[in-house]
CSV table of C-alpha atoms in Angstrom, one decimal:
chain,number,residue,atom,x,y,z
A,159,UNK,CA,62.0,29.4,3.2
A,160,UNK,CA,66.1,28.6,3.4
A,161,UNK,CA,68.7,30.2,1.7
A,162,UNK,CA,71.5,29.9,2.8
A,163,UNK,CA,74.3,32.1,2.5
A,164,UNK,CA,78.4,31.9,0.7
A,165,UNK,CA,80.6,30.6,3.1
A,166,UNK,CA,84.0,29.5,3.2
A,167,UNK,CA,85.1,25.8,2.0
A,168,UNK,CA,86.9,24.9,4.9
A,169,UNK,CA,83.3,26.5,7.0
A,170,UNK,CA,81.4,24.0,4.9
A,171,UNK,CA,83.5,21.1,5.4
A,172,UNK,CA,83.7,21.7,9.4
A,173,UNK,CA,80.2,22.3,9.6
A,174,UNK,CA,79.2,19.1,7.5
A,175,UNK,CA,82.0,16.9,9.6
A,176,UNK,CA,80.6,18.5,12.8
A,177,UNK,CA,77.5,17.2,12.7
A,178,UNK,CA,78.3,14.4,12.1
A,179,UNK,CA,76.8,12.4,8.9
A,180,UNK,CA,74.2,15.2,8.4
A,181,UNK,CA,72.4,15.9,5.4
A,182,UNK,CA,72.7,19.5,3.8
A,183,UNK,CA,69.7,21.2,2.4
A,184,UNK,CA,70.8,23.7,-0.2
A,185,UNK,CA,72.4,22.0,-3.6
A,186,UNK,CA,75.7,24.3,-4.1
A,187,UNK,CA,78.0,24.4,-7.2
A,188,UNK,CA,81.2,25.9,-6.2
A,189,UNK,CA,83.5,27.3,-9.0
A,190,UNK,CA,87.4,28.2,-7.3
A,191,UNK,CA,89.6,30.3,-9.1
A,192,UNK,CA,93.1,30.7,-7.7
A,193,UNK,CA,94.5,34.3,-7.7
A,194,UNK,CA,98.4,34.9,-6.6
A,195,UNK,CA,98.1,38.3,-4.8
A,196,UNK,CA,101.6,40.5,-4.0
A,197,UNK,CA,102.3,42.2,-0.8
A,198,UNK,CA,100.8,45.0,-1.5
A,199,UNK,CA,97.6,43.7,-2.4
A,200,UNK,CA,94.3,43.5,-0.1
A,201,UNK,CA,94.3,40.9,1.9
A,202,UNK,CA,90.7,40.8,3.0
A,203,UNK,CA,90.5,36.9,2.1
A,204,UNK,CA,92.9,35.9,4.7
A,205,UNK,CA,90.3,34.0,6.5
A,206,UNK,CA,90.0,32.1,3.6
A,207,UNK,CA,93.2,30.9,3.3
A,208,UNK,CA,93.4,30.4,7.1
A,209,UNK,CA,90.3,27.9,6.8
A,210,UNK,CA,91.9,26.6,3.3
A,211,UNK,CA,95.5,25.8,5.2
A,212,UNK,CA,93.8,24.8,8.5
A,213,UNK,CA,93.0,21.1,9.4
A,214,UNK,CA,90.5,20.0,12.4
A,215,UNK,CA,90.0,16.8,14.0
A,216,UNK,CA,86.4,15.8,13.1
A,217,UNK,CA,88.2,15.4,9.6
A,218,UNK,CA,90.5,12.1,9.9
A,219,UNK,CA,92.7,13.6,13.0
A,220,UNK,CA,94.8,15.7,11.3
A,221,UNK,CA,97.0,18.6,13.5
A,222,UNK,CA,97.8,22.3,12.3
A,223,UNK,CA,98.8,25.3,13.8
A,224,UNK,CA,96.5,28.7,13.6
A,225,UNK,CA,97.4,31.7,12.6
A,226,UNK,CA,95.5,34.9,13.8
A,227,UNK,CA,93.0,34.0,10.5
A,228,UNK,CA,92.4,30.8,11.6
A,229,UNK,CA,91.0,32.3,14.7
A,230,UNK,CA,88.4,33.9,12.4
A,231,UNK,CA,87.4,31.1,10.5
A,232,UNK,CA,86.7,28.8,13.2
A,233,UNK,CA,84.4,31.6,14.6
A,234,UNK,CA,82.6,31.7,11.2
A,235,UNK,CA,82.5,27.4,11.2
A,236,UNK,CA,81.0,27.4,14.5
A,237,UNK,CA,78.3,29.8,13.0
A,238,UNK,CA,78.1,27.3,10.1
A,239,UNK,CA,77.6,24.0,12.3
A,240,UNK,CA,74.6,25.8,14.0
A,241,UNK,CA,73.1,26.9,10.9
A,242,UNK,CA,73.8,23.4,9.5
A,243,UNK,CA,72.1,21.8,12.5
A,244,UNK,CA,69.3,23.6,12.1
A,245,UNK,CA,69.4,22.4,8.4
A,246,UNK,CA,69.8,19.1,9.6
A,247,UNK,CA,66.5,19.5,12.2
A,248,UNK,CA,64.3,20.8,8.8
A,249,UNK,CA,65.6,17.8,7.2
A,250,UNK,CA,64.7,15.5,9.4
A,251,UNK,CA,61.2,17.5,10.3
A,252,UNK,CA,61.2,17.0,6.2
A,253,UNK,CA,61.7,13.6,6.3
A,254,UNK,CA,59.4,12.5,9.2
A,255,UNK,CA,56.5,14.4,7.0
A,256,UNK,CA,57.7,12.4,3.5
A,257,UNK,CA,57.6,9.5,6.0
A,258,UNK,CA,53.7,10.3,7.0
A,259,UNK,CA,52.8,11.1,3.4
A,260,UNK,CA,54.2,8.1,2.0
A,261,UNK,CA,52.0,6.2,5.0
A,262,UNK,CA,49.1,8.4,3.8
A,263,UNK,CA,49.4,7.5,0.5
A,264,UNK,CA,49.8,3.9,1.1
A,265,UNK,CA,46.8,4.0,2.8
A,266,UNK,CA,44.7,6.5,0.4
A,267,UNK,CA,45.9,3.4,-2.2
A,268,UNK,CA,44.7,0.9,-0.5
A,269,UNK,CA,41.5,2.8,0.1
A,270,UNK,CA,41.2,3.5,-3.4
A,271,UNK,CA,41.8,-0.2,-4.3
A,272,UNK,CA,38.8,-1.4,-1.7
A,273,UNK,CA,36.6,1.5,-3.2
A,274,UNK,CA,37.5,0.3,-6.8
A,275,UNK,CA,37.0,-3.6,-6.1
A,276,UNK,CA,34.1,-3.1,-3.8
A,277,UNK,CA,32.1,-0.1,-5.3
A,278,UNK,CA,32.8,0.5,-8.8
A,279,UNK,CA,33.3,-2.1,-10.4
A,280,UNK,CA,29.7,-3.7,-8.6
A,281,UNK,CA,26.2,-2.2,-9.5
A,282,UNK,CA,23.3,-1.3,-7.8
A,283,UNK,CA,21.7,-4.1,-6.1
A,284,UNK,CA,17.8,-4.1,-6.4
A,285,UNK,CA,17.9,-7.3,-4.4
A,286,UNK,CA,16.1,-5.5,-1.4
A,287,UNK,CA,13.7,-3.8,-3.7
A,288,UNK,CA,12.4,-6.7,-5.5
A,289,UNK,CA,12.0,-8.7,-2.8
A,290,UNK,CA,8.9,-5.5,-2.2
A,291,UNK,CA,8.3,-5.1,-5.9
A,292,UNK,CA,7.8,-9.1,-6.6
A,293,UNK,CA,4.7,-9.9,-4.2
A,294,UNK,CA,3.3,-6.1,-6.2
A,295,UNK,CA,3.8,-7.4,-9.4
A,296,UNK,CA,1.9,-10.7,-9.0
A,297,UNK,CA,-0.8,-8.9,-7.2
A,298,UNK,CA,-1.0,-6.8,-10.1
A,299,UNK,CA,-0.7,-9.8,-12.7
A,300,UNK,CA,-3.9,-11.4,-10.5
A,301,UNK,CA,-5.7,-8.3,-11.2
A,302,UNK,CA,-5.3,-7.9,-14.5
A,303,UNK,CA,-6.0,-11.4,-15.8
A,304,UNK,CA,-8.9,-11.3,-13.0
A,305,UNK,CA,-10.2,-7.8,-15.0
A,306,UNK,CA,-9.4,-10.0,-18.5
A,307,UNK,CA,-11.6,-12.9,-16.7
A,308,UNK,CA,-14.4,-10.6,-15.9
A,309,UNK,CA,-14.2,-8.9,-19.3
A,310,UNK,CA,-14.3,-12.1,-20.6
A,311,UNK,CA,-17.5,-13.1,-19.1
A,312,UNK,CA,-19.2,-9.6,-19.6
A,313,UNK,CA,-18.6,-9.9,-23.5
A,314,UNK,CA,-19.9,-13.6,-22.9
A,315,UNK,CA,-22.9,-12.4,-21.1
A,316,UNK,CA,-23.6,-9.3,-23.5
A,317,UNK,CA,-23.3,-12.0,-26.2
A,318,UNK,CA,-26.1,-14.1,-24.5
A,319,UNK,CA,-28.1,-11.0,-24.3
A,320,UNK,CA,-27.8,-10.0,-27.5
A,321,UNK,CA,-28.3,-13.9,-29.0
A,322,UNK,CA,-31.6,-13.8,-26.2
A,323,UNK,CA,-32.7,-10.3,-27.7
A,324,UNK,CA,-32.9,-11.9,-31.1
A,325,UNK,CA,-34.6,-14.7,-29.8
A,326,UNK,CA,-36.9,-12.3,-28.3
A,327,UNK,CA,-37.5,-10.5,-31.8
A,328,UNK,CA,-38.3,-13.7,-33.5
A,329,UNK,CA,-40.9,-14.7,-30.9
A,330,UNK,CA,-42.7,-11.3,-30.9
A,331,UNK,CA,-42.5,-11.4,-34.9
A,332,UNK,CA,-44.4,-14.7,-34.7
A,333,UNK,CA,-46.8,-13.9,-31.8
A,334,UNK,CA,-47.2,-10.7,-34.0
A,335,UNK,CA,-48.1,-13.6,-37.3
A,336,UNK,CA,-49.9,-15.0,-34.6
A,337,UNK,CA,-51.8,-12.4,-33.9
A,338,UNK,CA,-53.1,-11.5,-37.5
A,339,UNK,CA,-53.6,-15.0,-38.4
A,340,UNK,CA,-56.6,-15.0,-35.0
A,341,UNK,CA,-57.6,-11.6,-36.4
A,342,UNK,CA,-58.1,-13.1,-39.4
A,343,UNK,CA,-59.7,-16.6,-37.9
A,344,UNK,CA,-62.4,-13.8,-36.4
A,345,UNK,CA,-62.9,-11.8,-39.7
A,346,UNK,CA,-63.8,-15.2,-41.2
A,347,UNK,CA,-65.2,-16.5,-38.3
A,348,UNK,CA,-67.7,-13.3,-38.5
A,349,UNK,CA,-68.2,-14.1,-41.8
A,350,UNK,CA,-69.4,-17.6,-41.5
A,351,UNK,CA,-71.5,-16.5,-38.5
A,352,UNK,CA,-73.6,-14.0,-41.1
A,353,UNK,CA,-73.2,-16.8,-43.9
A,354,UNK,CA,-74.7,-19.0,-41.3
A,355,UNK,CA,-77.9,-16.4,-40.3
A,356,UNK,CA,-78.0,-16.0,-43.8
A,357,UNK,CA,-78.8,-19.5,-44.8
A,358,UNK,CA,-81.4,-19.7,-41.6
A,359,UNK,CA,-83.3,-16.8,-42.9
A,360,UNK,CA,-83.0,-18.6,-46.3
A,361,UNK,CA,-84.0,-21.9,-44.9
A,362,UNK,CA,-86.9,-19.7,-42.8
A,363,UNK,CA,-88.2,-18.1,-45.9
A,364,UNK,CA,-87.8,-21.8,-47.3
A,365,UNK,CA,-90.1,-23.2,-44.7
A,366,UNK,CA,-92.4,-20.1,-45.7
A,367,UNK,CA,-93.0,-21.0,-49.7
A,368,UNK,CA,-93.8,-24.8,-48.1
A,369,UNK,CA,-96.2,-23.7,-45.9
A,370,UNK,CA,-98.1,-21.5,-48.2
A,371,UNK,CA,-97.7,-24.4,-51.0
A,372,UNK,CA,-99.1,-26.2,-48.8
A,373,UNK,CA,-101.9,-24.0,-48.0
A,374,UNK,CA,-102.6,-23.2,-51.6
A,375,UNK,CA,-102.3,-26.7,-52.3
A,376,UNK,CA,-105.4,-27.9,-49.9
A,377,UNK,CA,-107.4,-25.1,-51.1
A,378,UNK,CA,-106.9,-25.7,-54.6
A,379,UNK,CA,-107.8,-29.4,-53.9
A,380,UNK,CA,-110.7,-28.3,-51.4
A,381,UNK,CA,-111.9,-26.2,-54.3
A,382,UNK,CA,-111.2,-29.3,-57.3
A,383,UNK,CA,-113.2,-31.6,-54.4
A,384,UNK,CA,-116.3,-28.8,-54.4
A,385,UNK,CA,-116.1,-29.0,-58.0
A,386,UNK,CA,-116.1,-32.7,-58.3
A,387,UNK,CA,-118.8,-33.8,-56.4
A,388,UNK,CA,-121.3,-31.2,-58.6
A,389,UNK,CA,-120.6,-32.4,-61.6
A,390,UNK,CA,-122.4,-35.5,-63.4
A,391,UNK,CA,-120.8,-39.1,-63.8
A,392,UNK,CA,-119.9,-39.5,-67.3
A,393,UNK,CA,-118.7,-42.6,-68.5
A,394,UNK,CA,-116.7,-42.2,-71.6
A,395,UNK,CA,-114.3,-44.4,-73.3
A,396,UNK,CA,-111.3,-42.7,-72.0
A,397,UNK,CA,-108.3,-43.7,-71.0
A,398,UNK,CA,-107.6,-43.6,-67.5
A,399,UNK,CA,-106.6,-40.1,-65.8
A,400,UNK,CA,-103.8,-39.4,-63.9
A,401,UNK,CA,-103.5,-39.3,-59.8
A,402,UNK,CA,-102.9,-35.5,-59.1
A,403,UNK,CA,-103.1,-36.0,-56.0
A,404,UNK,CA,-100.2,-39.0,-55.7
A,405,UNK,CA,-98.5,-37.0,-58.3
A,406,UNK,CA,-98.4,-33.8,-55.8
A,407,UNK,CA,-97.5,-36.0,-52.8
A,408,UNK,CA,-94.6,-37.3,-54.5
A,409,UNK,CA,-93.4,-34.0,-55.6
A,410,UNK,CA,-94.2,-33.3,-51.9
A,411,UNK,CA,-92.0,-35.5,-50.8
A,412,UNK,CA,-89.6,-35.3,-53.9
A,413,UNK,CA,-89.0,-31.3,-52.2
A,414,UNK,CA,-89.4,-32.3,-48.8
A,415,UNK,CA,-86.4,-34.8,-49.7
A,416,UNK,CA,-84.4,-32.1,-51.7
A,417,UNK,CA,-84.5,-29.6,-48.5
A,418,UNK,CA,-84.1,-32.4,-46.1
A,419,UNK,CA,-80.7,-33.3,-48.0
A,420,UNK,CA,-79.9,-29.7,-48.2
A,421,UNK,CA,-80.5,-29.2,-45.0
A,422,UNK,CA,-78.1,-32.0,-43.5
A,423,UNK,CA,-76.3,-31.3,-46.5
A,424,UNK,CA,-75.8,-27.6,-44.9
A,425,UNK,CA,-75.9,-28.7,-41.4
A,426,UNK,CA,-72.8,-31.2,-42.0
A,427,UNK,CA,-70.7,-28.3,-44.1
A,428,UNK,CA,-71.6,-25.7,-41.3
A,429,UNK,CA,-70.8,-28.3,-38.6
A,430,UNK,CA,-67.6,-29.3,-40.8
A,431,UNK,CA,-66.8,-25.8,-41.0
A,432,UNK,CA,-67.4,-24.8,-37.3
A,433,UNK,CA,-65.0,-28.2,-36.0
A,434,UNK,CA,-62.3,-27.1,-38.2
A,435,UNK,CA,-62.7,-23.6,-37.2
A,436,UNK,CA,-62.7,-24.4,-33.3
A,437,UNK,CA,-59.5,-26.7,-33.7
A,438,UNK,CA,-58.1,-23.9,-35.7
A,439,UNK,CA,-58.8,-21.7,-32.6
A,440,UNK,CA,-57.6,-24.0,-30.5
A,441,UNK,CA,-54.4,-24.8,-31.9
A,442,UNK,CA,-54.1,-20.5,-31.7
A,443,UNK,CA,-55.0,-20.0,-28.9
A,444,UNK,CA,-52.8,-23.0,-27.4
A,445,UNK,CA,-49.9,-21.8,-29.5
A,446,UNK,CA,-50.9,-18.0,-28.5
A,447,UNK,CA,-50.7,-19.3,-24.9
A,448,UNK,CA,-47.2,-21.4,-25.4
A,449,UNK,CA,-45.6,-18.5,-27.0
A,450,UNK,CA,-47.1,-16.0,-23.8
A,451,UNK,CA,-45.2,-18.5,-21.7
A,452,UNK,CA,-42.1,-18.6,-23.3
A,453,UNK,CA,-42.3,-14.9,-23.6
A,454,UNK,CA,-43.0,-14.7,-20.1
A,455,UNK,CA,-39.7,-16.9,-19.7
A,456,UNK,CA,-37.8,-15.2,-21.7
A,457,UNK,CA,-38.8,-11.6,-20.6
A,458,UNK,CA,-37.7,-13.4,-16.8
A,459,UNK,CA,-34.7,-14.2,-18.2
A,460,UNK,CA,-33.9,-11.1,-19.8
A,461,UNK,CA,-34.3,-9.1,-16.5
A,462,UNK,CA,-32.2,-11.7,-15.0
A,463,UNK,CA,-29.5,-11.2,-17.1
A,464,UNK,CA,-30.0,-7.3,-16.8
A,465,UNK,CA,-29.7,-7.9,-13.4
A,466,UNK,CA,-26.7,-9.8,-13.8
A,467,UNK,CA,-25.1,-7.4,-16.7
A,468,UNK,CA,-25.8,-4.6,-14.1
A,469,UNK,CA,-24.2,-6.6,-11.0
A,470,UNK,CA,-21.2,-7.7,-13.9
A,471,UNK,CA,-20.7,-3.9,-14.5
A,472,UNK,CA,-20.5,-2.5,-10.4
A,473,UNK,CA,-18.2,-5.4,-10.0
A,474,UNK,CA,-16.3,-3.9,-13.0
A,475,UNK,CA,-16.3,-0.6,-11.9
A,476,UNK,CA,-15.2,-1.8,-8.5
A,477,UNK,CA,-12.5,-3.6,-9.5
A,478,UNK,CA,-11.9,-0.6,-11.8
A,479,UNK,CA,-11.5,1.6,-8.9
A,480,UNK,CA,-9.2,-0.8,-7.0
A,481,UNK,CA,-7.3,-0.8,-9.6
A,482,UNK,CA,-7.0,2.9,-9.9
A,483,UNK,CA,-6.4,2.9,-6.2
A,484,UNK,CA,-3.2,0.2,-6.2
A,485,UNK,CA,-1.7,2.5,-9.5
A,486,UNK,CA,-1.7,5.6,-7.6
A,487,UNK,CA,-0.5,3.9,-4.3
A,488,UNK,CA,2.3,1.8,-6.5
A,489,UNK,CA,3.0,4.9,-8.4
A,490,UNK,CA,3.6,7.1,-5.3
A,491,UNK,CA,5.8,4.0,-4.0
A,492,UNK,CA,7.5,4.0,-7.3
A,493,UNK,CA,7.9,7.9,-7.0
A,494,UNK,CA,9.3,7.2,-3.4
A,495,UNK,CA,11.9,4.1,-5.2
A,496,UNK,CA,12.6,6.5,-7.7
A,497,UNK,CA,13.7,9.0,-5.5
A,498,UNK,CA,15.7,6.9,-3.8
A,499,UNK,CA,17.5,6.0,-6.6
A,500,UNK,CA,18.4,9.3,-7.3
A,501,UNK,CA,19.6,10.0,-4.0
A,502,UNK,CA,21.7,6.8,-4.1
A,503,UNK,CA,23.1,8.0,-7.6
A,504,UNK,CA,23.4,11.7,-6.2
A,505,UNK,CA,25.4,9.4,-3.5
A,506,UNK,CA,27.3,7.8,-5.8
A,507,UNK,CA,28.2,10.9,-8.0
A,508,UNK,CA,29.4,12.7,-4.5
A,509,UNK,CA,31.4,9.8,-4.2
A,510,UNK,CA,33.2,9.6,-7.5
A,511,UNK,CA,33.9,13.3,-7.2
A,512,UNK,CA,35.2,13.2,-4.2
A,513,UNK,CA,37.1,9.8,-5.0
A,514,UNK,CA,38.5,12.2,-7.8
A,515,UNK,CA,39.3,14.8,-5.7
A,516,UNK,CA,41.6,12.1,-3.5
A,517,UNK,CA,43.3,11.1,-6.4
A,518,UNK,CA,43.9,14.3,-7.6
A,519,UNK,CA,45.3,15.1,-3.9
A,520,UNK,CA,47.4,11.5,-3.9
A,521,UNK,CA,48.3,12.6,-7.7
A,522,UNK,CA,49.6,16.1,-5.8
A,523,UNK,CA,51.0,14.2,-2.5
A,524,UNK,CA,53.1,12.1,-5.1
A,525,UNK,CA,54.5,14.6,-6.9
A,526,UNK,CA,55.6,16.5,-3.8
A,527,UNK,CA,56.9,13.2,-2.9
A,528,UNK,CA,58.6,12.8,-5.8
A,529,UNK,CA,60.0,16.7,-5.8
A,530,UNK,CA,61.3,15.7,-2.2
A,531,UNK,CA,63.0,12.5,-3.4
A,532,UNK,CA,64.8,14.2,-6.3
A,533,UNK,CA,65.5,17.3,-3.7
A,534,UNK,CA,67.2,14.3,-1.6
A,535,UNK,CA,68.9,12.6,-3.9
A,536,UNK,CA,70.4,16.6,-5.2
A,537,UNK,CA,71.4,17.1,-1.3
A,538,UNK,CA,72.7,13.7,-1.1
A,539,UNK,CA,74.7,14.4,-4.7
A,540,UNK,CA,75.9,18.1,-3.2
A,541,UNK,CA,77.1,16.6,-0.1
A,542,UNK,CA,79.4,14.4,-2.1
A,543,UNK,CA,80.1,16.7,-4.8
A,544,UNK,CA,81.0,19.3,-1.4
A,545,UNK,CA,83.8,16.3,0.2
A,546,UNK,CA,85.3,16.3,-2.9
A,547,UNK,CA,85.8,19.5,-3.8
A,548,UNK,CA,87.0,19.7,-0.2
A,549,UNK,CA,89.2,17.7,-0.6
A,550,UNK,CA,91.4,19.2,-3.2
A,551,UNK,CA,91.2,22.7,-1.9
A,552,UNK,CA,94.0,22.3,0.4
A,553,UNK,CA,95.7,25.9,0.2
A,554,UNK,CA,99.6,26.0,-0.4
A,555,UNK,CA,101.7,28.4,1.4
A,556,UNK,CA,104.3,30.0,-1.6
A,557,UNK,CA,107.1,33.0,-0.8
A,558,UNK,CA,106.0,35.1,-4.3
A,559,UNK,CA,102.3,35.5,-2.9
A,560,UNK,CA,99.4,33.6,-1.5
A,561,UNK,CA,96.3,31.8,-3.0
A,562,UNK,CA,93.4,32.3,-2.4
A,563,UNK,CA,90.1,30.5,-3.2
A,564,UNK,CA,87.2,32.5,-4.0
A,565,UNK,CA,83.6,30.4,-3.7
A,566,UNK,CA,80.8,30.7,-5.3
A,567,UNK,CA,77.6,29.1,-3.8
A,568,UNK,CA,74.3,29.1,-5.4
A,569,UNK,CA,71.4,29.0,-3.3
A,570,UNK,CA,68.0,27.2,-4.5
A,571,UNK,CA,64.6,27.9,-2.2
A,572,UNK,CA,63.3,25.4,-1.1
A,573,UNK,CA,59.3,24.9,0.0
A,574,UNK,CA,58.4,22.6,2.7
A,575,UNK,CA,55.0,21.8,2.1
């Protein structure tokens, strides 16, 4: 903190010309006021109007005498040039720091203008991060359309399961037609067989009546031959009997025709009957048989494909798992990216702030800068203002009195920051 303190107008000029070019630090407005004082009045301001009449070298080589208050004020100007040296040191300590802030502040610009061109303005390069997250991302893409794949074929093969399944239910509804049509075949076939002991015990009981026809028949004629040969000859114009005896053996062989032809007539139907049930049979049994085999295959090929569904499905829920496994691992890696990208932006946020901060402090640095520049230019404006006021406050000597010049100096703090 300066202030510094009223002094004389020929102090100030000897002490500004003293030091020779010097810069003064306090900005003071002078107001003089000229006051004719009689003999009797005070004259406590004789030093004044010594330093006002008095002339020194430093200022152009001017010669004067001194009087006994000229002795005074060249006491008080030699107090005033050390005072004004010391000024003259602040000011220059002032200036060397306005020097090193204006350096600083070149160089916080030019900082600033690096940080703008190569931070701001560019974004966050993920260059190094999808160089890692590419190669994942395939690996992933694989995986999936190798899950779509295998999904693919499982549908595929449940399809052919179901479409064999069907295939399976057909067949076992027609070995099950099968099956009642040979139940059948044997209900009839049972059938015939009692038809067929039926008709024997018919043709047995047949072969019975002919036996005992015949039995009756040759002792009816053994008895009509008794009878015969006891009778007496008669001959009587008659006409001439019939042959019961050819008569009987053609109705003998009329029957013995009939049941023959019957017989093959019966044999041939049964035989008929028994061929086209055997080929019937046959034809069953060979289709019963054909549709066993391809049951047999198909029943193979259903545990084939159950074997394969099941193999299709632990390959699924491996490759389920795996996939499981390379989400969590690429989520914690994620996690880990994301983190780091919050660090960088915590980074990047810690950097803006503080950029803000410097540019509040450059913002402060310049107006202090600024301050000190006006501050100059109001010393540099004082110091002329000072010469010339100087320079007209030569004091005249009268014989009705003397002048004398009263100053006024306002004193402004200054800060050095």
């Amino acid at each position: 903190m300066l202030r510094p303190s009223a002094m004389s107008v020929g102090g100030l000029q000897g002490g500004l010309r003293g030091v020779g070019g010097g810069q003064m630090v306090s900005r003071s407005s002078f107001t003089s006021s000229s006051q004719r004082y009689g003999a009797g009045r005070n004259l406590g301001m004789s030093s004044f109007g010594g330093l006002a009449g008095g002339s020194f070298g430093g200022s152009g080589g001017r010669s004067a005498s001194m009087s006994q208050s000229g002795m005074s004020g060249c006491v008080l100007i030699g107090n005033e040039k050390e005072t004004m040296i010391k000024l003259n040191d602040r000011l220059c300590t002032y200036l060397q720091k306005v020097k090193e802030m204006e350096e600083a502040n070149n160089k916080l610009e030019l900082q600033l203008k690096q940080f703008h061109v190569g931070k701001a303005l560019s974004g966050i390069d993920y260059a190094a991060y999808d160089a890692v997250i590419k190669p994942l991302r395939e690996e992933i893409l694989a995986l999936h359309l190798g899950n779509a794949r295998l999904a693919l074929d499982l549908d595929n093969a449940t399809l052919a399961a179901k479409d064999f399944t069907t295939k399976y239910e057909n067949e076992l509804c027609i070995k099950q037609s099968v099956e009642c049509d040979i139940a059948d075949l044997k209900a009839l076939k049972e059938e015939y067989i009692m038809n067929y002991s039926i008709l024997e015990g018919d043709i047995a009981a047949a072969n019975e009546d002919l036996a005992n026809l015949k039995k009756n028949h040759e002792e009816e004629m053994a008895e009509l031959r008794k009878q015969v040969t006891g009778t007496v000859t008669v001959d009587v114009s008659a006409e001439a009997s019939t042959d019961i005896t050819k008569q009987l053996t053609e109705m003998r062989e009329n029957y013995n025709a009939l049941c023959k032809k019957n017989q093959s007539e019966l044999d041939n139907w049964y035989k008929l009957q028994v061929e086209t049930q055997t080929k019937q049979t046959v034809e069953v049994s060979e289709a019963a048989k054909a549709s066993s085999l391809e049951i047999k295959e198909l029943h193979r090929q259903l545990q084939s494909l159950e074997a394969e569904y099941n193999s299709l499905l632990s390959g699924n829920a491996f490759l389920e798992a795996n996939i499981q496994n390379i989400n969590d691992t690429y989520c914690g890696k994620l996690e880990n990216l994301k983190m780091t990208v919050s660090r960088l932006e915590m980074e990047l946020t810690n950097l803006r702030s503080e950029l803000e901060q410097k540019v509040k402090d450059y913002g402060a640095l310049l107006n202090i800068k600024m301050r000190l520049e006006a501050e100059i230019e109001n010393y540099k404006k004082l110091l002329d203002g000072s010469a010339v006021c100087l320079s007209g406050s030569d004091s005249k000597e009268t014989s009705g009195g003397t002048t004398a010049t009263t100053i006024r100096t306002e004193t402004r703090t200054v800060t050095s920051y």
